Amino acid sequence: MPPTLGQNQYGKAETRVLRVTREGAVHRLRDLNVSVALSGDLAEVHLAGSNAAVLPTDTMKNTVYAFAREHGIASPEAFGALLARHFVASGPAIRRARVRVEEYAWERVPTTGEKAHSFVRAGNGTRTAQVTCDGGECETLSGLTGVTLLNTTDSEFRGYLKDRFTTLPETGDRVLATDVTAVWRHAAEPADWDGSHAVARGHLLAAFAGTYSRSLQQTLFAMGSAVIDNLPGIDEIRLSLPNKHHFLVDLEPFGMRNEGPDGAVYIAADRPYGLIEATVLREGAEARIPVDLTNT
Ligand SMILES: O=c1[nH]c(=O)c2[nH]c(=O)[nH]c2[nH]1
């Protein structure tokens, strides 16, 4: 029996687009990285070498730039939806279009006078969005990645299972640090995507800061719950939290005690790291965010 074709998709990955909007001397910008993936009835392309159903990926790239000029970029979600709706209708063979967007944030450099055209790249993570259109049905996911958080106290880890390979000492006071990747699903589309994202982000940060942590797992659930509890339009959130370990340095060889009310010195470990991942759902909601979406 000859081999058969399995799941396939194609598209243009990582089209970088900067949209500048000018209102006199006051400029605004949106800086995106857009990845398109189309799938459908594309067997003949792979099996017979017919390109009749293939919209070139080069055209997809051009469409991203042309849409940015023509429609502007209101938000990553709105721009992703414009593109996904366009591409899903691009040819009879295409059944599904998925558009992933990363947004790089810029802050204004404060300047004197009327001019407002200088920006500094904000270093607090990347906003993400994904719009998938299956025929006429579109679903939007929002999210963020690379938001680094750290608590210098209010974190303990003890009472865990121990076997003959366990060496980890129990601790009632440790550093808790992570790089947040989160993806959330909207049951109802917000009127203001940027506002909704800022509120969700704020609740994630506040819950990390405000939770007395007995484990990163517990903190994760508190962060996800804060979003579900405070944003009625969000039904599901998935979080991927690496445990960025900070171990107390052994300073005893130098006759020094490395703890006390005046602080301590930690090794900021790189690898390996714990990886804590979970989905938090509104009661009765369906789990639809793919488990590995937060890892790609
Ligand atoms: O918050 C934690 N959760 C774990 O599952 C775990 N495992 C571990 O070694 N340290 C930690 N910390």
CSV table of N, CA and C in Angstrom, one decimal, residues 2 48 55 68 76 98 113 152 158 194-195 204 229 231 251-252 261 265 278:
chain,number,residue,atom,x,y,z
A,2,PRO,N,0.5,2.2,-0.9
A,2,PRO,CA,1.3,3.5,-0.9
A,2,PRO,C,1.1,4.3,0.4
A,48,ALA,N,-0.2,15.0,-6.4
A,48,ALA,CA,-0.1,15.1,-7.9
A,48,ALA,C,0.7,16.3,-8.3
A,55,LEU,N,-2.9,29.2,-2.8
A,55,LEU,CA,-2.6,30.6,-2.8
A,55,LEU,C,-1.2,30.8,-2.3
A,68,ALA,N,-2.8,46.0,6.5
A,68,ALA,CA,-2.4,46.9,7.6
A,68,ALA,C,-2.5,48.3,7.1
A,76,PRO,N,-4.4,43.2,17.9
A,76,PRO,CA,-4.0,42.0,17.3
A,76,PRO,C,-5.2,41.0,17.0
A,98,ARG,N,-5.9,29.8,10.0
A,98,ARG,CA,-5.5,30.1,11.4
A,98,ARG,C,-4.5,31.3,11.3
A,113,GLY,N,7.8,69.6,24.1
A,113,GLY,CA,7.2,70.1,22.8
A,113,GLY,C,6.1,69.3,22.3
A,152,THR,N,9.7,37.7,46.4
A,152,THR,CA,10.8,37.4,47.2
A,152,THR,C,10.4,36.7,48.5
A,158,ARG,N,6.4,22.6,50.9
A,158,ARG,CA,6.6,21.5,51.9
A,158,ARG,C,5.4,20.5,51.9
A,194,ASP,N,-8.2,45.8,23.4
A,194,ASP,CA,-7.0,46.3,24.2
A,194,ASP,C,-7.3,46.4,25.7
A,195,GLY,N,-8.5,46.9,25.9
A,195,GLY,CA,-8.9,47.1,27.3
A,195,GLY,C,-9.1,45.8,28.0
A,204,LEU,N,-3.8,38.8,36.3
A,204,LEU,CA,-2.8,37.7,36.4
A,204,LEU,C,-1.7,38.2,37.3
A,229,ASP,N,-13.0,34.9,37.1
A,229,ASP,CA,-13.9,35.6,38.1
A,229,ASP,C,-14.1,37.1,37.7
A,231,LEU,N,-13.5,38.6,34.5
A,231,LEU,CA,-13.9,38.9,33.1
A,231,LEU,C,-14.9,37.9,32.6
A,251,LEU,N,26.9,29.1,51.8
A,251,LEU,CA,28.0,30.0,52.2
A,251,LEU,C,28.7,29.5,53.5
A,252,GLU,N,28.3,28.3,54.0
A,252,GLU,CA,28.9,27.8,55.2
A,252,GLU,C,30.4,27.6,55.1
A,261,PRO,N,16.8,38.0,58.7
A,261,PRO,CA,15.8,39.1,58.4
A,261,PRO,C,16.4,40.1,57.4
A,265,VAL,N,21.3,35.4,49.7
A,265,VAL,CA,21.8,35.3,48.3
A,265,VAL,C,21.4,34.0,47.7
A,278,ALA,N,-1.7,24.2,33.4
A,278,ALA,CA,-3.1,23.8,33.7
A,278,ALA,C,-4.1,24.8,33.0
